[in-house]
CSV table of C-alpha atoms in Angstrom, one decimal:
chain,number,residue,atom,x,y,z
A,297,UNK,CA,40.3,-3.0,-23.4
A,298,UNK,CA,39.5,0.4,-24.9
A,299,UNK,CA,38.0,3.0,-22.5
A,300,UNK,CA,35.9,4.2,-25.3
A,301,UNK,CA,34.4,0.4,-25.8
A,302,UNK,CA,33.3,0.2,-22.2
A,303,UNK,CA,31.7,3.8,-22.1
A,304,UNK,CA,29.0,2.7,-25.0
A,305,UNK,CA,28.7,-0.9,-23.0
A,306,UNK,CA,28.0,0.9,-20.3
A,307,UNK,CA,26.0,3.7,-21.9
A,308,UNK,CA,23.5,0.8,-22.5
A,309,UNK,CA,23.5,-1.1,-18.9
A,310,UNK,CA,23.6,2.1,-16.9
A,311,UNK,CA,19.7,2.8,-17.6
A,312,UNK,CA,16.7,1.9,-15.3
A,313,UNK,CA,17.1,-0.3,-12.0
A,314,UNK,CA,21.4,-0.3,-13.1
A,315,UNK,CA,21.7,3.2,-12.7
A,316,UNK,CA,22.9,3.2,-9.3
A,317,UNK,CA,25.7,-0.1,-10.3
A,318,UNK,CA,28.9,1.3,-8.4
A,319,UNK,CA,32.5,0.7,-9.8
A,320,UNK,CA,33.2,-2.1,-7.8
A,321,UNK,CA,30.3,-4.3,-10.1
A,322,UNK,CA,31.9,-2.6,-13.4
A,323,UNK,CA,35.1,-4.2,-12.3
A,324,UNK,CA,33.1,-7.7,-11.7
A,325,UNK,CA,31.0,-7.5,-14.1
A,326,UNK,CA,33.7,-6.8,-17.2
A,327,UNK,CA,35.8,-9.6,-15.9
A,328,UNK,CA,32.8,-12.2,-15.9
A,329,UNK,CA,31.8,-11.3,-19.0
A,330,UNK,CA,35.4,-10.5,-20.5
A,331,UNK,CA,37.7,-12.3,-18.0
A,332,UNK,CA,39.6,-8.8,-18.1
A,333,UNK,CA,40.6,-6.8,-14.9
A,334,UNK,CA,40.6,-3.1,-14.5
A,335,UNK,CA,41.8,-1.2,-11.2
A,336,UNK,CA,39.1,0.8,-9.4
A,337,UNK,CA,40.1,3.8,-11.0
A,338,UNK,CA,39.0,3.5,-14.5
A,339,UNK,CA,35.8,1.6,-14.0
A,340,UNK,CA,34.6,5.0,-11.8
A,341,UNK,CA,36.0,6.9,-14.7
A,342,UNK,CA,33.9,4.5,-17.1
A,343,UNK,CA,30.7,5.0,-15.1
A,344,UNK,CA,31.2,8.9,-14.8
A,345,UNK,CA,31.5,8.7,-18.4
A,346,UNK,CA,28.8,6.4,-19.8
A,347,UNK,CA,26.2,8.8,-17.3
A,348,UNK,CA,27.1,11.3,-20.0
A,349,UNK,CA,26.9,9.4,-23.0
A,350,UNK,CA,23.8,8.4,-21.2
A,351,UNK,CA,22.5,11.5,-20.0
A,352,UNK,CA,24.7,14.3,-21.0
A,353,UNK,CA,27.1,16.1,-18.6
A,354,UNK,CA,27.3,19.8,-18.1
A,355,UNK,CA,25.2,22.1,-20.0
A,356,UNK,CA,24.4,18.7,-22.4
A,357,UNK,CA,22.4,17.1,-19.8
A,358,UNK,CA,19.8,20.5,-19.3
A,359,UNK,CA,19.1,20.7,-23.0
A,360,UNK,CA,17.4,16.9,-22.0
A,361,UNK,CA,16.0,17.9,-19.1
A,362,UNK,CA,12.9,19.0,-20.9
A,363,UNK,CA,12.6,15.7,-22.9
A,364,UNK,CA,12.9,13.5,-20.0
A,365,UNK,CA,9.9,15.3,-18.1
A,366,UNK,CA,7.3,14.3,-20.8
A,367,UNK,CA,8.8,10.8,-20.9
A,368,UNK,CA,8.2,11.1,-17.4
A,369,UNK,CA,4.7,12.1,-17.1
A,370,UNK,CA,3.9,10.2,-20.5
A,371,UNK,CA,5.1,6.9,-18.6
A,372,UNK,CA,3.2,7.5,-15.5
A,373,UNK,CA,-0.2,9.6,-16.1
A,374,UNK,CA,-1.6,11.7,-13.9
A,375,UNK,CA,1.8,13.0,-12.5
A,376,UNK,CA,2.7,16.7,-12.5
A,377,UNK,CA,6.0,18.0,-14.0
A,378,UNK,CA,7.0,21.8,-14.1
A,379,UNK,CA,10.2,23.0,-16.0
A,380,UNK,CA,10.6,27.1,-15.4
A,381,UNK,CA,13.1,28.9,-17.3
A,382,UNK,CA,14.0,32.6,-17.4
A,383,UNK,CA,13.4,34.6,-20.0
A,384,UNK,CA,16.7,34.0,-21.6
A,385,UNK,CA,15.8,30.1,-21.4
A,386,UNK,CA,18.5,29.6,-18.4
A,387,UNK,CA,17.4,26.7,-15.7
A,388,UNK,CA,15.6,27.9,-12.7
A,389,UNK,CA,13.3,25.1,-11.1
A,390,UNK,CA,12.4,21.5,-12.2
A,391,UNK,CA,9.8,19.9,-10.7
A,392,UNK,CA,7.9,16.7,-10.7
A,393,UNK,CA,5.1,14.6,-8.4
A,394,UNK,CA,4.1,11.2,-9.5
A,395,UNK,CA,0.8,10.0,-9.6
A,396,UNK,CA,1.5,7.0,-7.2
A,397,UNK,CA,2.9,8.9,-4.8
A,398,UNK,CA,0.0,11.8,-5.0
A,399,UNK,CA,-2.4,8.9,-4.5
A,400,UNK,CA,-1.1,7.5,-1.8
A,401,UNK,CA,-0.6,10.6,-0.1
A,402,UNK,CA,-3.7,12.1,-0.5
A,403,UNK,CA,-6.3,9.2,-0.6
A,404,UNK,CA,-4.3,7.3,2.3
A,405,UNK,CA,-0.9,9.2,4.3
A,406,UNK,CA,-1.3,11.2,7.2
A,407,UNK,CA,-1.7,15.1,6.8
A,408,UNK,CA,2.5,15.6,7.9
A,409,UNK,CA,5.1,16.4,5.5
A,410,UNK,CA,8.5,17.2,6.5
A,411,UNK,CA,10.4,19.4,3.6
A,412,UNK,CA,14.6,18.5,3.5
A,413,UNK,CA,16.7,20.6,1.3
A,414,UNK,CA,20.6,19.1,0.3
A,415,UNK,CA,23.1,21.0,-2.1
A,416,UNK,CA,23.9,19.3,-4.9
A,417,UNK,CA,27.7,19.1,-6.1
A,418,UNK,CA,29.4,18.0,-9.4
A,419,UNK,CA,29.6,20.9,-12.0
A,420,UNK,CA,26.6,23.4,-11.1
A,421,UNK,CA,25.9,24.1,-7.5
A,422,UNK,CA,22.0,24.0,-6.6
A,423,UNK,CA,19.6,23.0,-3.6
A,424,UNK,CA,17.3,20.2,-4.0
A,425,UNK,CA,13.9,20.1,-1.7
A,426,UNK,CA,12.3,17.4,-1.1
A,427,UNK,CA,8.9,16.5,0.7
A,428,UNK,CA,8.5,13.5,2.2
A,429,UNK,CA,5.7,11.5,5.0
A,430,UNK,CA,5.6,8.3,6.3
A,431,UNK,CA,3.5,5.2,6.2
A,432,UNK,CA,1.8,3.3,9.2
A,433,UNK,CA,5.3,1.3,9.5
A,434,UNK,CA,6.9,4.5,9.4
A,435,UNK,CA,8.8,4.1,6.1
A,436,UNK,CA,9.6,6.9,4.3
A,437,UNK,CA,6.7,8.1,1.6
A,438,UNK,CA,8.5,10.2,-0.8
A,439,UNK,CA,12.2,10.9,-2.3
A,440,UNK,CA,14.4,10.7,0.5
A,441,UNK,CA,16.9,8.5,-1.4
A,442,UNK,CA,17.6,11.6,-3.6
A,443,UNK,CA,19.8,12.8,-1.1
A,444,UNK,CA,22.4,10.4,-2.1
A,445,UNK,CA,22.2,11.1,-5.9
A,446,UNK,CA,23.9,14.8,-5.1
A,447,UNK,CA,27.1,14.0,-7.7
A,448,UNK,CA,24.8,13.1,-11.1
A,449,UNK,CA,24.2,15.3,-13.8
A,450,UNK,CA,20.4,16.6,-13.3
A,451,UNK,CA,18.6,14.0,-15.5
A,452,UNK,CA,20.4,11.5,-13.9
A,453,UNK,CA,19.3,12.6,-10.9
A,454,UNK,CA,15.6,12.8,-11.4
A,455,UNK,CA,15.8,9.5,-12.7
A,456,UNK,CA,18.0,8.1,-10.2
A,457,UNK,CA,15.0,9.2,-8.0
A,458,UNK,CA,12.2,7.5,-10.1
A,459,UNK,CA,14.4,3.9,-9.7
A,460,UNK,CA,14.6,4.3,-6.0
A,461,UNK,CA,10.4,5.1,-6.0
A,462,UNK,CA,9.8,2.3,-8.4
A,463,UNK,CA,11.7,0.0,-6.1
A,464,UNK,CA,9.8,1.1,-3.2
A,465,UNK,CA,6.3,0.6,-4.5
A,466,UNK,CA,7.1,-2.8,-5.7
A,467,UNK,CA,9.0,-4.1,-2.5
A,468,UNK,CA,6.4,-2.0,0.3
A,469,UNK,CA,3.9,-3.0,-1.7
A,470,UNK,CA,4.3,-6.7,-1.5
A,471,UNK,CA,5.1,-6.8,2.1
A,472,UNK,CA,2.0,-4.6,3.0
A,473,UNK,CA,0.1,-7.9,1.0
A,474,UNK,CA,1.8,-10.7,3.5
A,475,UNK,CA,0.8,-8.7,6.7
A,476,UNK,CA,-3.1,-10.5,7.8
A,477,UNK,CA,-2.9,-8.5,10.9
A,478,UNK,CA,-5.7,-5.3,11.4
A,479,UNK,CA,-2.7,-3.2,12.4
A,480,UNK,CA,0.7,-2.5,10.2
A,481,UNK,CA,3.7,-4.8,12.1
A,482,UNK,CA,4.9,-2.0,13.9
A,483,UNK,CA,2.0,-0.9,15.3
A,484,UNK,CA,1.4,-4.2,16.6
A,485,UNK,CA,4.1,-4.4,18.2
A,486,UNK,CA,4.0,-1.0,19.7
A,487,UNK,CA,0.4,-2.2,20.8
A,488,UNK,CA,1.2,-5.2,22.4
A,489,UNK,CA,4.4,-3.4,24.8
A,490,UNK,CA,2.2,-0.8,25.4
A,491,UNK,CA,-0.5,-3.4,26.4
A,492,UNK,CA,1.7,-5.3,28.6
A,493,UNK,CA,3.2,-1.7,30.3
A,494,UNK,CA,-0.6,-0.8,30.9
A,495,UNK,CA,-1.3,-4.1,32.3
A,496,UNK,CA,-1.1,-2.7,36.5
A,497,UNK,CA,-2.1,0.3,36.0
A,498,UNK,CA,-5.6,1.1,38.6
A,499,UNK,CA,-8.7,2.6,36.4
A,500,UNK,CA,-11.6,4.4,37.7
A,501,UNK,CA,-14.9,4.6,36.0
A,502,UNK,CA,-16.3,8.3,36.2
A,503,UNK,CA,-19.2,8.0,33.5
A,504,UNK,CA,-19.9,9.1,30.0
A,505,UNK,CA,-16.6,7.2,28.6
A,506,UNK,CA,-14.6,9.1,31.3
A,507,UNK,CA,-11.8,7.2,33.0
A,508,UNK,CA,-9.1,8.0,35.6
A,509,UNK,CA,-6.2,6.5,35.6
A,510,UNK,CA,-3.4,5.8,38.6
A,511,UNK,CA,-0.3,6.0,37.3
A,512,UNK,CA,2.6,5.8,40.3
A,513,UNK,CA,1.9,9.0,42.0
A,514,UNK,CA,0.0,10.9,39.2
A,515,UNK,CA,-3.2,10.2,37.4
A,516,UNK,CA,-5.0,10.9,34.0
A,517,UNK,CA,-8.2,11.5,32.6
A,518,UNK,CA,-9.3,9.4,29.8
A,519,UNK,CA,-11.6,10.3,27.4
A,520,UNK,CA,-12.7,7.1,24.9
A,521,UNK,CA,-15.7,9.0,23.1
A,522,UNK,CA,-13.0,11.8,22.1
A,523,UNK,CA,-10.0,9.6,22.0
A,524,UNK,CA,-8.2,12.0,24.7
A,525,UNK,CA,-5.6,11.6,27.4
A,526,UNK,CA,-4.2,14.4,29.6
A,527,UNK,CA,-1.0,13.0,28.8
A,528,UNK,CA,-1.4,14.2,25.1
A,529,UNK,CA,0.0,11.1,23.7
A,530,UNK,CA,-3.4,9.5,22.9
A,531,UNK,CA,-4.7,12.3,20.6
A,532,UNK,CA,-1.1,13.7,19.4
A,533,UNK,CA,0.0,10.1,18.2
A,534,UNK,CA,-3.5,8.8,16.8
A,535,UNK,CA,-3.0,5.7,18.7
A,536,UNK,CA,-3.8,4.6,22.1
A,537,UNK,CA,-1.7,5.7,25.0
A,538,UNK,CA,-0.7,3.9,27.9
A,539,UNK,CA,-3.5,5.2,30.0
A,540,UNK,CA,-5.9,5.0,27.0
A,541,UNK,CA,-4.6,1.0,26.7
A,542,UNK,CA,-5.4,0.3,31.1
A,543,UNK,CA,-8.7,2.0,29.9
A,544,UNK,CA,-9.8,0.1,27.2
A,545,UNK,CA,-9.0,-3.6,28.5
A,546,UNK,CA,-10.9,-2.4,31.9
A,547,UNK,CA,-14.0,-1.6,29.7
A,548,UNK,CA,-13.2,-5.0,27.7
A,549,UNK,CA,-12.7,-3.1,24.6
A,550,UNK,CA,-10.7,-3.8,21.6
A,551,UNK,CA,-7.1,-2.3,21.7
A,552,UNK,CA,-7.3,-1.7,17.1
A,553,UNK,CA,-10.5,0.0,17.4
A,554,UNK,CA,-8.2,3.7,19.4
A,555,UNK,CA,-5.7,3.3,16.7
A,556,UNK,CA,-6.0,5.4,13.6
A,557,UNK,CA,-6.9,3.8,10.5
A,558,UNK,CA,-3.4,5.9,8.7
A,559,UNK,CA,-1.8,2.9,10.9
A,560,UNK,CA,-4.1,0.1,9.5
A,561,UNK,CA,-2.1,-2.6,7.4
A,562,UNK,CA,-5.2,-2.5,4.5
A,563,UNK,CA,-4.2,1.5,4.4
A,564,UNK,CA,-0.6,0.9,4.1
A,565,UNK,CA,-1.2,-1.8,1.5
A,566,UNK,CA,-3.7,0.9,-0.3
A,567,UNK,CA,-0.9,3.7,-0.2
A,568,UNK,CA,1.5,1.8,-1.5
A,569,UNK,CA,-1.0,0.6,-4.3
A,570,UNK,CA,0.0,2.6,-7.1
A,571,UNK,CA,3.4,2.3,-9.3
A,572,UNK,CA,5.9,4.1,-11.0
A,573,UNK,CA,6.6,3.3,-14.5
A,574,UNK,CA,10.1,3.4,-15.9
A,575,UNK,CA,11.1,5.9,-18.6
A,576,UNK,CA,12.6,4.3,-22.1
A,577,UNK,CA,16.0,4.4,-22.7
A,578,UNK,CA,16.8,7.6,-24.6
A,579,UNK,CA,17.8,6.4,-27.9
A,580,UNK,CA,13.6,5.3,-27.7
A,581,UNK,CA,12.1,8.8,-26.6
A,582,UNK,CA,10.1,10.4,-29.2
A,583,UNK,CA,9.5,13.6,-28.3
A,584,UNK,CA,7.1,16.3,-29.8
A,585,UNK,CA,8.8,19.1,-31.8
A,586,UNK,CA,7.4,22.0,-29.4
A,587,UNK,CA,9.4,19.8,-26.5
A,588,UNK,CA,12.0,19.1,-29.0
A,589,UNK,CA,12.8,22.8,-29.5
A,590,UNK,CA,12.9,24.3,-25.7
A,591,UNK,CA,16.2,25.4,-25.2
A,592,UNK,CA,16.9,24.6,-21.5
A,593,UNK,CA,20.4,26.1,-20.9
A,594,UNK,CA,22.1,25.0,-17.2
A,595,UNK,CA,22.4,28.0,-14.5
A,596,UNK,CA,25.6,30.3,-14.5
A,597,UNK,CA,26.2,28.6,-11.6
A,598,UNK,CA,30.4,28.1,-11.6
A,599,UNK,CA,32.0,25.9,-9.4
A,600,UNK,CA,34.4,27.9,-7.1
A,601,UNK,CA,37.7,27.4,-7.1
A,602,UNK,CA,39.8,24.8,-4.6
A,603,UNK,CA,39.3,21.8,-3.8
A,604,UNK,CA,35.5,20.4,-3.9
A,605,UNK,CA,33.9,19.3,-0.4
A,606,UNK,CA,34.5,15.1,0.5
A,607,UNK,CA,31.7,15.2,3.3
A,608,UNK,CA,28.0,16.1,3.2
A,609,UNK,CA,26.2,19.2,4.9
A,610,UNK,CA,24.0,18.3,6.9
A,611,UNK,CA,20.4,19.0,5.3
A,612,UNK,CA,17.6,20.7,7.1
A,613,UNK,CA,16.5,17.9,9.1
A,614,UNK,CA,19.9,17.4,10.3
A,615,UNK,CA,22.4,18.3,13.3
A,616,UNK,CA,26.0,18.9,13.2
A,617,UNK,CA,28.3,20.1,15.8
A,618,UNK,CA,31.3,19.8,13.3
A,619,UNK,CA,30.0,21.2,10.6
A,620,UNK,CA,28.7,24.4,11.2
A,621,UNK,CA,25.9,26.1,8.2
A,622,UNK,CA,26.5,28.8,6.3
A,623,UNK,CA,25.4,32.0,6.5
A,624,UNK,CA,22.5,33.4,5.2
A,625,UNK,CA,25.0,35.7,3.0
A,626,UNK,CA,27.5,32.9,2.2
A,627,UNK,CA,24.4,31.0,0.7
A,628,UNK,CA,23.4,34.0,-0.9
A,629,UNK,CA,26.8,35.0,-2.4
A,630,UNK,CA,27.0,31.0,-3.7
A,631,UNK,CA,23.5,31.0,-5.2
A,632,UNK,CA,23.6,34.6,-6.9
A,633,UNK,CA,22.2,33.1,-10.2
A,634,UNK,CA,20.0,31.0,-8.7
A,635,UNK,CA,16.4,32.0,-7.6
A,636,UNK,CA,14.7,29.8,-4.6
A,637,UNK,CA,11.2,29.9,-3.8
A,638,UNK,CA,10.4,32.0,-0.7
A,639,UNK,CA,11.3,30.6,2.7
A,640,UNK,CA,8.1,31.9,4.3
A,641,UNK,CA,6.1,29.6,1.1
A,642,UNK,CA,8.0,26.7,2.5
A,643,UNK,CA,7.2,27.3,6.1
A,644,UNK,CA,3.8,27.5,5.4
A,645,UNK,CA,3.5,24.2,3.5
A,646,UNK,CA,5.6,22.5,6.5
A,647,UNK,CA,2.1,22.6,8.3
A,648,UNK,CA,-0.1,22.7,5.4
A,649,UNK,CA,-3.3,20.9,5.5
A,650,UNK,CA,-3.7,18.4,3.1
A,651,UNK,CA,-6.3,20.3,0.7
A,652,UNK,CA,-3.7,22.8,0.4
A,653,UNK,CA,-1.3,20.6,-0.9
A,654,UNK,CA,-3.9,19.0,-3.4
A,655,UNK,CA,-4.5,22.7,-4.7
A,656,UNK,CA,-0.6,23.3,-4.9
A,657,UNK,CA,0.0,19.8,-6.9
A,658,UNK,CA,-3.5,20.2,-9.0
A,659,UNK,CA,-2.4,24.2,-10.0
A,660,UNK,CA,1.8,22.9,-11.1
């Protein structure tokens, strides 16, 4: 079968919730429909290649980069996009923020965000941040999954993200629906160990929704009114405590009523209550003629020479004892084309308050 044949098939499948189908269902899937058999080899080389029929590849896939963003934001209103160039129209930052995910965030998430950086391979080197929070299972609320898109050409990339958040939504959202419980699932099961742990634990009344609590050799002031333990646990976590628990069931309280509402399953149904709508197929973007004529042109941003890495640095949020960082001149020297935001800007949103944030995404 001719390699040019499967590319366009493939051009056409690998779009939407197929972008991420591996080699190994090329092979399957060209001998179910073809009853023909190619090695491993050629259906990666058919994928890599149908992504740039697809998408472009190289400097091809930036000159789209501005025509995917309004599909993007025309798809899903309400989201924020933000495409810098230099003055000589070379790539410098792309950007974007859903409106589901915004939503959910602000309206419903907890005010943490943890900011991850990666470096992206394939032809242009380049760092890609990424802010993420969690729900009240503790599932990842953001774009995590981009991590593992590292080796696509940019658009591919981006979009490769929007499938993994569309999939999310849809999935999170429909378990959230089945839960009847007050408390997300693994809060209530958090609740009831810590219930059971709490259970022998000796509680004094001292007045004015003061408790004291014997635990082994040591004891703790409880605080219900303030929702305060001197173990720090009660108001650090925003759910009861162990002493807090040995407190409430000796004042015949209910357990749900210490534990934030972030951790509620009717807020984790409502942050997952948006979606994310999928962008047409390219052959069906119209796109306005100011979009249309923005030249994007890709970083000078070379590959170096040698062998390209196999294994993955670890990111930000990450430990390695094998792998040690780079400098702060080696990264330097590597991204001299590339201009990053200051690290002091993304310190500061690493404990930024939530109306902060809504200024930053309401001002991109």
């Amino acid at each position: 079968m001719k390699s040019k044949f499967l590319e366009k098939l493939f051009a056409k499948k690998l779009s939407g919730t197929t972008l991420t189908l591996t080699p190994r269902a090329i092979q399957n899937e060209i001998f179910k429909e073809y009853g023909l058999t190619i090695n491993y080899d050629h259906a990666r080389l058919t994928k890599g290649n149908a992504m740039s029929i697809l998408y472009g590849d190289g400097a091809t896939t930036f000159s789209k980069l501005p025509g995917y963003l309004y599909q993007l934001k025309l798809a899903n209103p309400g989201s924020h996009t933000k495409l810098l160039l230099n003055d000589d129209h070379i790539f410098k930052y792309a950007f974007f923020a859903l409106r589901g995910s915004i939503d959910g965030f602000l309206r419903f998430g907890r005010p943490v965000i943890v900011i991850d950086e990666t470096h992206l391979k394939g032809k242009y080197c380049g760092i890609v941040f990424v802010a993420v929070t969690q729900d009240g299972n503790g599932q990842i609320f953001g774009l995590e999954k981009l991590l593992w898109a590292r080796k696509l050409p940019v658009v591919a990339m981006l979009e490769y993200a929007r499938v993994i958040l569309e999939g999310w939504f849809t999935d999170r959202r429909n378990e959230a629906a089945t839960h009847t419980q007050i408390l997300c699932k693994t809060v209530s099961k958090k609740m009831v160990d810590i219930r059971r742990r709490a259970s022998n634990l000796v509680v004094t009344n001292l007045g004015s929704f003061q408790y004291k609590v014997l635990d082994v050799s040591d004891f703790f002031i409880v605080d219900l009114r303030l929702k305060k333990c001197d173990c720090g646990e009660f108001q650090l976590s925003l759910m009861s405590c162990i002493h807090a628990a040995a407190t409430i069931r000796f004042a015949n309280l209910n357990l749900s009523d210490f534990v934030s509402p972030y951790f509620h399953a009717k807020t984790a149904q409502e942050m997952w209550g948006g979606s994310v709508k999928p962008v047409p197929h390219p052959d069906h973007w119209v796109i306005p003629e100011w979009i249309n004529s923005t030249s994007c042109d890709p970083p000078m941003q070379p590959r170096q020479a040698g062998q390209p890495r196999q294994s993955r640095r670890p990111s930000g949020l990450e430990s390695s004892t094998s792998t040690p960082r780079r400098s702060q001149q080696e990264f330097q020297a590597q991204t001299t084309n590339l201009e990053l935001p200051p690290r002091g800007l993304l310190e500061s949103v690493r404990y930024a308050r939530k109306s902060d944030i809504r200024d930053v995404i309401v001002h991109t």
